[in-house]
Amino acid sequence: MNKVILLKKRPVGRPTLNDFEFTTAAIPVPMTGDVLLKTLYVSVDPYLRGRMNDSKSYVLPFEIGKPILSGIIAQVIDSRHAEFKKGDFVSGNLEWKEYQVSNGKGLTTVDAKVSPLSSCLGVLGMTGLTAYLGLTEIGIPKAGETIVVSGAAGAVGSVVGQVGKIMGCKVVGITGTDEKAELLKSKFKFDHAINYKTSHDLKEAIRNACPDGVDIYFDNVGGEISDAVLANINKHARLPVCGAISLYNDTKIHLGPRLQPILLTKSATMRGFIVSDFSAKFPAATKQLAIWLKEGKLTYAETIVYGFDNIPQAFIDLFDGKNAGKMIVKI
Ligand code: NDP
């Protein structure tokens, strides 16, 4: 039997388990040029929420009644493909199925001896690249500057802060629990951490944590948290806009402060990006992250949820901040 998870209906607001359909199918048979894959680790990511809407974006929306796709590490259990052999581990954007065939397009072989397989979905995968390239290409950190990162204890945020520290910056993280704030300081060596849920005046808390102002704001969440950071930016600040998770489930558009006067008077640069904008730099960036990992300058956290059936709940839990570091489902 082959378990499969489909998009049943488009979520309105916060996704629920009712938006997903749990079904079964036969285990497919690989044809010439195919591999049969067994899913081992599934990445759940906030951006999948956007693909569940029927709206035009940088990726096509998921189709109702069709399997959801995300970053997956799988093992080749049968191969009729010249480049992959039985036993190989591969990563790719694959369907939420226990078993699936692939013609090999978009699959990358991963070496379990180099680093744990799951790290290819996080620090050495899409989220690590997002952090490193978003910060270095748009944030352009200089030693001594102050970086604020929101969603700081998550997969992207925790790497942003550490890369900022490696580059000699002061790093302040914003997160949603005291435990995660502690983790930011103890494990990831952030200089300060602010719990946005218990802070009465976030603008003031940021001002206190950043007496020299904010030179780089790496934005993972958008909304009111970002409004509070923007009130503290310095002249020539850079603002990589990576994500806006606080707004992904909104059904109406909220008005915040108008950004133009702030950006204008601070000669600031705010730039959105999709990690694939920098795809030409992926090999060099992955190499750099791997070197720092090996040298012990970089570390990572994972929240591992067990069981294929728990993939949708793990995804939903991202919106409740139940993860520290990369949220991954181990099958
Ligand atoms: P995370 O590991 O950071 O998980 C999501 C976290 O967001 C939660 O743990 C939670 O932490 C926080 N969060 C959830 N709801 C809210 C809210 N309403 N307000 C503030 N924080 C909230 O996910 P990723 O690291 O994978 O992604 C982080 C951001 O980066 C997302 O917005 C994502 O869409 C974006 N992204 C963008 C990419 C790009 O190419 N531009 C690529 C990858 C990710 P807490 O407990 O702190 O609230």
Tab-separated table of C-alpha atoms and ligand atoms in Angstrom:
chain	number	residue	atom	x	y	z
A	1	MET	CA	0.000	0.000	0.000
A	2	ASN	CA	1.183	3.504	-0.831
A	3	LYS	CA	-0.093	6.381	1.288
A	4	VAL	CA	-0.702	9.673	-0.525
A	5	ILE	CA	-1.756	13.131	0.707
A	6	LEU	CA	-3.767	15.349	-1.625
A	7	LEU	CA	-4.967	18.934	-1.393
A	8	LYS	CA	-8.681	18.461	-0.734
A	9	LYS	CA	-9.693	22.108	-0.709
A	10	ARG	CA	-8.056	25.486	-0.630
A	11	PRO	CA	-7.635	26.670	2.979
A	12	VAL	CA	-9.460	29.816	3.981
A	13	GLY	CA	-7.377	31.503	6.660
A	14	ARG	CA	-5.419	29.098	8.833
A	15	PRO	CA	-5.136	25.641	7.224
A	16	THR	CA	-6.813	22.707	8.980
A	17	LEU	CA	-6.543	18.939	8.557
A	18	ASN	CA	-9.844	19.071	6.640
A	19	ASP	CA	-8.011	20.776	3.793
A	20	PHE	CA	-6.042	17.566	3.162
A	21	GLU	CA	-7.154	14.180	1.882
A	22	PHE	CA	-5.419	11.033	3.079
A	23	THR	CA	-5.678	8.313	0.472
A	24	THR	CA	-3.862	5.274	-0.899
A	25	ALA	CA	-2.670	4.128	-4.312
A	26	ALA	CA	-0.734	1.213	-5.722
A	27	ILE	CA	3.029	1.325	-5.469
A	28	PRO	CA	4.043	2.398	-8.982
A	29	VAL	CA	6.306	0.350	-11.240
A	30	PRO	CA	9.332	2.160	-12.716
A	31	MET	CA	9.662	2.111	-16.499
A	32	THR	CA	12.913	2.445	-18.442
A	33	GLY	CA	14.535	5.741	-17.411
A	34	ASP	CA	12.707	5.841	-14.055
A	35	VAL	CA	13.601	5.327	-10.427
A	36	LEU	CA	11.268	4.086	-7.703
A	37	LEU	CA	11.676	6.231	-4.613
A	38	LYS	CA	10.808	5.611	-0.978
A	39	THR	CA	10.214	8.803	0.975
A	40	LEU	CA	12.393	9.214	4.074
A	41	TYR	CA	12.215	12.884	5.151
A	42	VAL	CA	9.641	15.511	4.172
A	43	SER	CA	10.200	19.236	4.520
A	44	VAL	CA	7.191	21.306	5.508
A	45	ASP	CA	7.579	24.995	4.731
A	46	PRO	CA	5.550	28.178	5.209
A	47	TYR	CA	5.637	28.964	1.464
A	48	LEU	CA	3.484	25.899	0.773
A	49	ARG	CA	0.596	27.928	2.204
A	50	GLY	CA	0.838	30.326	-0.734
A	51	ARG	CA	0.732	27.451	-3.212
A	52	MET	CA	-2.535	26.303	-1.659
A	53	ASN	CA	-4.223	29.520	-2.822
A	54	ASP	CA	-5.520	29.818	-6.342
A	55	SER	CA	-3.408	32.832	-7.138
A	56	LYS	CA	-0.675	33.657	-9.566
A	57	SER	CA	2.745	33.648	-7.935
A	58	TYR	CA	6.339	32.631	-8.581
A	59	VAL	CA	5.258	28.972	-8.476
A	60	LEU	CA	2.056	27.422	-9.776
A	61	PRO	CA	-0.710	26.774	-7.252
A	62	PHE	CA	-1.288	23.191	-6.095
A	63	GLU	CA	-4.241	21.586	-7.802
A	64	ILE	CA	-7.210	20.360	-5.844
A	65	GLY	CA	-7.313	16.559	-5.762
A	66	LYS	CA	-3.611	16.316	-6.609
A	67	PRO	CA	-0.704	15.462	-4.274
A	68	ILE	CA	1.122	18.258	-2.513
A	69	LEU	CA	4.837	18.609	-3.260
A	70	SER	CA	7.702	19.775	-1.091
A	71	GLY	CA	11.382	19.144	-0.517
A	72	ILE	CA	11.868	15.437	0.130
A	73	ILE	CA	14.802	13.130	0.803
A	74	ALA	CA	14.126	9.693	-0.624
A	75	GLN	CA	15.951	6.448	-1.235
A	76	VAL	CA	16.127	4.767	-4.608
A	77	ILE	CA	14.674	1.308	-4.075
A	78	ASP	CA	14.574	0.295	-7.747
A	79	SER	CA	16.351	1.920	-10.652
A	80	ARG	CA	15.951	1.751	-14.373
A	81	HIS	CA	17.843	5.035	-14.724
A	82	ALA	CA	21.478	5.264	-15.813
A	83	GLU	CA	22.469	7.909	-13.232
A	84	PHE	CA	20.885	6.501	-10.086
A	85	LYS	CA	21.393	3.137	-8.496
A	86	LYS	CA	19.455	1.187	-5.913
A	87	GLY	CA	20.302	2.444	-2.415
A	88	ASP	CA	21.165	6.018	-3.497
A	89	PHE	CA	19.743	8.858	-1.445
A	90	VAL	CA	18.283	11.726	-3.438
A	91	SER	CA	16.617	15.059	-2.746
A	92	GLY	CA	14.057	16.790	-4.887
A	93	ASN	CA	10.744	18.554	-4.995
A	94	LEU	CA	8.577	15.465	-4.715
A	95	GLU	CA	5.013	14.467	-3.974
A	96	TRP	CA	3.636	13.651	-0.543
A	97	LYS	CA	3.615	9.910	-1.279
A	98	GLU	CA	5.343	7.066	0.505
A	99	TYR	CA	6.489	5.682	-2.857
A	100	GLN	CA	6.732	7.418	-6.217
A	101	VAL	CA	8.498	7.076	-9.524
A	102	SER	CA	10.634	9.822	-10.988
A	103	ASN	CA	12.379	10.223	-14.311
A	104	GLY	CA	15.294	11.730	-12.401
A	105	LYS	CA	14.628	15.318	-13.491
A	106	GLY	CA	15.340	17.674	-10.588
A	107	LEU	CA	16.778	14.927	-8.391
A	108	THR	CA	20.134	15.452	-6.699
A	109	THR	CA	22.100	12.643	-5.115
A	110	VAL	CA	22.940	13.305	-1.471
A	111	ASP	CA	25.764	11.699	0.446
A	112	ALA	CA	24.720	10.466	3.890
A	113	LYS	CA	28.407	10.296	4.884
A	114	VAL	CA	28.941	14.052	4.397
A	115	SER	CA	26.178	15.196	6.739
A	116	PRO	CA	22.923	13.801	8.150
A	117	LEU	CA	20.375	13.382	5.363
A	118	SER	CA	17.837	15.702	6.975
A	119	SER	CA	20.317	18.599	6.932
A	120	CYS	CA	19.890	18.694	3.135
A	121	LEU	CA	16.369	19.993	3.755
A	122	GLY	CA	17.569	22.667	6.177
A	123	VAL	CA	20.955	24.182	6.835
A	124	LEU	CA	22.537	22.635	3.712
A	125	GLY	CA	19.347	22.915	1.689
A	126	MET	CA	16.801	25.500	0.683
A	127	THR	CA	16.459	27.289	4.030
A	128	GLY	CA	20.212	27.532	4.654
A	129	LEU	CA	20.726	28.940	1.163
A	130	THR	CA	17.900	31.418	1.693
A	131	ALA	CA	19.487	32.665	4.887
A	132	TYR	CA	23.024	32.899	3.539
A	133	LEU	CA	22.218	34.396	0.148
A	134	GLY	CA	19.468	36.731	1.354
A	135	LEU	CA	21.781	38.113	4.019
A	136	THR	CA	24.977	38.362	1.995
A	137	GLU	CA	23.494	39.444	-1.351
A	138	ILE	CA	20.886	41.919	-0.088
A	139	GLY	CA	21.778	42.591	3.552
A	140	ILE	CA	25.493	42.991	2.651
A	141	PRO	CA	26.657	42.895	6.283
A	142	LYS	CA	29.711	44.792	7.434
A	143	ALA	CA	31.519	44.001	10.685
A	144	GLY	CA	30.176	46.052	13.571
A	145	GLU	CA	26.716	46.557	12.089
A	146	THR	CA	23.501	45.550	13.833
A	147	ILE	CA	21.242	42.928	12.272
A	148	VAL	CA	17.701	42.233	13.442
A	149	VAL	CA	16.090	39.017	12.239
A	150	SER	CA	12.452	38.056	12.766
A	151	GLY	CA	11.339	34.433	12.824
A	152	ALA	CA	14.780	34.113	14.343
A	153	ALA	CA	14.528	30.629	15.838
A	154	GLY	CA	13.218	29.055	12.641
A	155	ALA	CA	15.092	27.298	9.855
A	156	VAL	CA	16.035	30.458	7.960
A	157	GLY	CA	16.297	32.838	10.915
A	158	SER	CA	18.643	30.710	13.003
A	159	VAL	CA	21.119	30.533	10.104
A	160	VAL	CA	20.813	34.262	9.319
A	161	GLY	CA	21.825	35.139	12.867
A	162	GLN	CA	24.800	32.806	12.888
A	163	VAL	CA	26.069	33.999	9.514
A	164	GLY	CA	25.682	37.563	10.800
A	165	LYS	CA	27.828	36.687	13.815
A	166	ILE	CA	30.461	35.023	11.605
A	167	MET	CA	30.579	38.308	9.645
A	168	GLY	CA	31.266	40.265	12.800
A	169	CYS	CA	27.857	41.833	13.296
A	170	LYS	CA	25.745	42.289	16.371
A	171	VAL	CA	22.640	40.106	16.013
A	172	VAL	CA	19.238	40.516	17.627
A	173	GLY	CA	16.544	37.883	17.113
A	174	ILE	CA	12.784	38.166	17.480
A	175	THR	CA	10.877	35.004	18.321
A	176	GLY	CA	7.678	33.753	19.950
A	177	THR	CA	8.662	31.942	23.179
A	178	ASP	CA	11.123	32.407	26.042
A	179	GLU	CA	12.552	28.930	25.350
A	180	LYS	CA	13.351	29.889	21.776
A	181	ALA	CA	14.771	33.243	22.923
A	182	GLU	CA	17.085	31.311	25.236
A	183	LEU	CA	18.050	28.936	22.424
A	184	LEU	CA	18.966	31.893	20.209
A	185	LYS	CA	21.426	33.129	22.800
A	186	SER	CA	22.805	29.811	24.062
A	187	LYS	CA	22.996	27.642	20.938
A	188	PHE	CA	23.075	30.180	18.127
A	189	LYS	CA	25.091	32.895	19.955
A	190	PHE	CA	22.735	35.801	19.187
A	191	ASP	CA	23.573	38.892	21.235
A	192	HIS	CA	19.949	39.535	22.222
A	193	ALA	CA	16.607	37.846	21.771
A	194	ILE	CA	13.160	39.389	22.121
A	195	ASN	CA	9.937	37.454	22.692
A	196	TYR	CA	7.413	39.357	20.599
A	197	LYS	CA	4.497	37.675	22.346
A	198	THR	CA	5.395	38.967	25.817
A	199	SER	CA	6.972	42.279	24.844
A	200	HIS	CA	4.581	45.123	25.736
A	201	ASP	CA	6.242	47.614	23.431
A	202	LEU	CA	8.178	45.881	20.682
A	203	LYS	CA	9.415	49.137	19.169
A	204	GLU	CA	10.985	50.098	22.479
A	205	ALA	CA	12.348	46.593	23.100
A	206	ILE	CA	14.138	46.751	19.744
A	207	ARG	CA	15.413	50.251	20.484
A	208	ASN	CA	16.824	49.005	23.814
A	209	ALA	CA	18.441	45.953	22.229
A	210	CYS	CA	19.888	48.044	19.382
A	211	PRO	CA	21.213	51.281	20.912
A	212	ASP	CA	23.081	52.005	17.657
A	213	GLY	CA	19.983	51.406	15.525
A	214	VAL	CA	19.286	48.658	12.977
A	215	ASP	CA	21.487	48.425	9.877
A	216	ILE	CA	19.979	45.234	8.438
A	217	TYR	CA	16.505	43.863	9.009
A	218	PHE	CA	16.119	40.316	7.692
A	219	ASP	CA	12.350	39.986	7.557
A	220	ASN	CA	10.787	36.539	7.807
A	221	VAL	CA	7.393	37.494	9.204
A	222	GLY	CA	6.088	40.887	8.019
A	223	GLY	CA	3.170	42.600	9.771
A	224	GLU	CA	3.380	44.399	13.089
A	225	ILE	CA	6.749	42.927	14.072
A	226	SER	CA	8.269	44.444	10.952
A	227	ASP	CA	6.533	47.764	11.617
A	228	ALA	CA	8.298	47.865	14.992
A	229	VAL	CA	11.698	47.101	13.459
A	230	LEU	CA	11.238	49.648	10.683
A	231	ALA	CA	10.764	52.346	13.291
A	232	ASN	CA	14.366	51.680	14.392
A	233	ILE	CA	16.312	51.506	11.130
A	234	ASN	CA	19.443	53.518	10.473
A	235	LYS	CA	20.385	55.598	7.476
A	236	HIS	CA	21.332	53.290	4.550
A	237	ALA	CA	19.675	50.296	6.186
A	238	ARG	CA	19.144	47.195	4.036
A	239	LEU	CA	15.996	45.129	4.409
A	240	PRO	CA	15.936	41.714	2.710
A	241	VAL	CA	12.262	40.710	2.603
A	242	CYS	CA	12.404	36.939	2.835
A	243	GLY	CA	8.973	35.999	4.139
A	244	ALA	CA	5.768	37.289	5.670
A	245	ILE	CA	4.403	34.323	7.594
A	246	SER	CA	2.314	36.526	9.904
A	247	LEU	CA	0.251	37.500	6.853
A	248	TYR	CA	0.008	34.195	4.941
A	249	ASN	CA	-3.337	33.187	6.472
A	250	ASP	CA	-4.911	36.647	6.316
A	251	THR	CA	-8.139	36.929	4.390
A	252	LYS	CA	-8.018	40.718	4.247
A	253	ILE	CA	-5.216	43.204	3.774
A	254	HIS	CA	-4.256	45.148	6.909
A	255	LEU	CA	-2.880	48.633	6.747
A	256	GLY	CA	0.353	49.345	8.559
A	257	PRO	CA	2.478	52.465	8.661
A	258	ARG	CA	3.246	53.825	5.188
A	259	LEU	CA	6.757	52.645	4.370
A	260	GLN	CA	7.778	55.235	1.800
A	261	PRO	CA	8.643	58.093	4.204
A	262	ILE	CA	10.701	55.728	6.350
A	263	LEU	CA	12.618	54.297	3.391
A	264	LEU	CA	13.032	57.764	1.900
A	265	THR	CA	14.280	59.574	4.987
A	266	LYS	CA	16.620	56.704	5.862
A	267	SER	CA	17.904	56.208	2.290
A	268	ALA	CA	17.051	52.573	2.988
A	269	THR	CA	16.782	49.659	0.568
A	270	MET	CA	13.999	47.116	0.987
A	271	ARG	CA	14.191	44.224	-1.447
A	272	GLY	CA	12.135	41.094	-1.715
A	273	PHE	CA	13.705	37.927	-3.029
A	274	ILE	CA	13.066	34.301	-3.808
A	275	VAL	CA	16.035	32.084	-3.086
A	276	SER	CA	16.023	30.802	-6.673
A	277	ASP	CA	16.927	34.360	-7.782
A	278	PHE	CA	20.417	33.360	-6.668
A	279	SER	CA	20.470	29.816	-8.055
A	280	ALA	CA	23.771	30.435	-9.859
A	281	LYS	CA	25.339	30.879	-6.423
A	282	PHE	CA	23.917	27.705	-4.836
A	283	PRO	CA	27.032	25.514	-5.269
A	284	ALA	CA	29.399	28.084	-3.738
A	285	ALA	CA	26.945	28.932	-0.952
A	286	THR	CA	26.350	25.266	-0.068
A	287	LYS	CA	30.098	24.734	0.036
A	288	GLN	CA	30.565	27.689	2.385
A	289	LEU	CA	27.784	26.543	4.732
A	290	ALA	CA	29.253	23.029	4.794
A	291	ILE	CA	32.704	24.410	5.658
A	292	TRP	CA	31.324	26.459	8.537
A	293	LEU	CA	29.386	23.431	9.783
A	294	LYS	CA	32.520	21.306	9.698
A	295	GLU	CA	34.521	24.009	11.469
A	296	GLY	CA	31.870	24.245	14.171
A	297	LYS	CA	31.160	27.910	13.359
A	298	LEU	CA	27.624	27.035	12.315
A	299	THR	CA	25.114	24.750	13.970
A	300	TYR	CA	21.462	23.941	13.419
A	301	ALA	CA	18.313	22.724	15.098
A	302	GLU	CA	15.599	20.469	13.755
A	303	THR	CA	12.146	19.667	15.002
A	304	ILE	CA	11.456	16.139	13.808
A	305	VAL	CA	7.876	14.888	13.642
A	306	TYR	CA	7.427	11.176	13.017
A	307	GLY	CA	5.041	9.478	10.593
A	308	PHE	CA	3.723	10.081	7.086
A	309	ASP	CA	0.205	10.804	8.368
A	310	ASN	CA	1.542	13.707	10.433
A	311	ILE	CA	2.867	15.741	7.486
A	312	PRO	CA	-0.164	18.094	7.269
A	313	GLN	CA	-0.231	18.673	11.036
A	314	ALA	CA	3.489	19.454	11.049
A	315	PHE	CA	2.844	21.990	8.290
A	316	ILE	CA	-0.046	23.570	10.224
A	317	ASP	CA	2.110	23.697	13.361
A	318	LEU	CA	4.522	26.086	11.628
A	319	PHE	CA	1.859	28.748	12.048
A	320	ASP	CA	1.781	28.077	15.799
A	321	GLY	CA	5.548	28.240	16.114
A	322	LYS	CA	5.780	24.633	17.306
A	323	ASN	CA	9.181	24.243	15.630
A	324	ALA	CA	12.646	25.376	16.625
A	325	GLY	CA	14.921	25.222	13.618
A	326	LYS	CA	13.823	23.227	10.576
A	327	MET	CA	10.487	21.423	10.755
A	328	ILE	CA	10.921	17.991	9.192
A	329	VAL	CA	8.760	14.893	9.061
A	330	LYS	CA	10.611	11.574	9.262
A	331	ILE	CA	8.718	8.761	7.645
B	1	NDP	P1	10.382	28.675	10.245
B	1	NDP	O1	11.232	27.508	10.561
B	1	NDP	O2	10.848	30.016	10.690
B	1	NDP	O3	8.928	28.372	10.812
B	1	NDP	C1	7.969	29.339	10.869
B	1	NDP	C2	8.079	30.181	12.164
B	1	NDP	O4	7.384	31.391	11.957
B	1	NDP	C3	7.407	29.542	13.358
B	1	NDP	O5	8.232	28.654	14.048
B	1	NDP	C4	7.025	30.755	14.195
B	1	NDP	O6	8.052	31.034	15.157
B	1	NDP	C5	6.977	31.900	13.201
B	1	NDP	N1	5.617	32.416	13.091
B	1	NDP	C6	4.495	31.718	12.794
B	1	NDP	N2	3.423	32.530	12.785
B	1	NDP	C7	3.893	33.771	13.077
B	1	NDP	C8	3.281	35.047	13.224
B	1	NDP	N3	1.953	35.222	13.061
B	1	NDP	N4	4.054	36.108	13.555
B	1	NDP	C9	5.393	35.941	13.720
B	1	NDP	N5	6.026	34.779	13.593
B	1	NDP	C10	5.282	33.702	13.274
B	1	NDP	O7	10.136	28.723	8.687
B	1	NDP	P2	11.251	28.963	7.586
B	1	NDP	O8	12.537	29.292	8.237
B	1	NDP	O9	11.198	27.845	6.626
B	1	NDP	O10	10.715	30.257	6.834
B	1	NDP	C11	10.808	31.531	7.457
B	1	NDP	C12	10.242	32.584	6.512
B	1	NDP	O11	11.023	32.630	5.342
B	1	NDP	C13	8.819	32.265	6.056
B	1	NDP	O12	8.092	33.471	5.962
B	1	NDP	C14	9.017	31.656	4.685
B	1	NDP	O13	7.898	31.801	3.862
B	1	NDP	C15	10.220	32.445	4.203
B	1	NDP	N6	11.027	31.767	3.195
B	1	NDP	C16	11.333	32.478	2.072
B	1	NDP	C17	12.130	31.960	1.118
B	1	NDP	C18	12.459	32.796	-0.058
B	1	NDP	O14	12.989	32.275	-1.039
B	1	NDP	N7	12.201	34.100	-0.002
B	1	NDP	C19	12.641	30.576	1.210
B	1	NDP	C20	12.343	29.943	2.482
B	1	NDP	C21	11.553	30.528	3.421
B	1	NDP	P3	7.764	31.902	16.496
B	1	NDP	O15	7.582	30.920	17.594
B	1	NDP	O16	9.000	32.709	16.612
B	1	NDP	O17	6.523	32.714	16.258
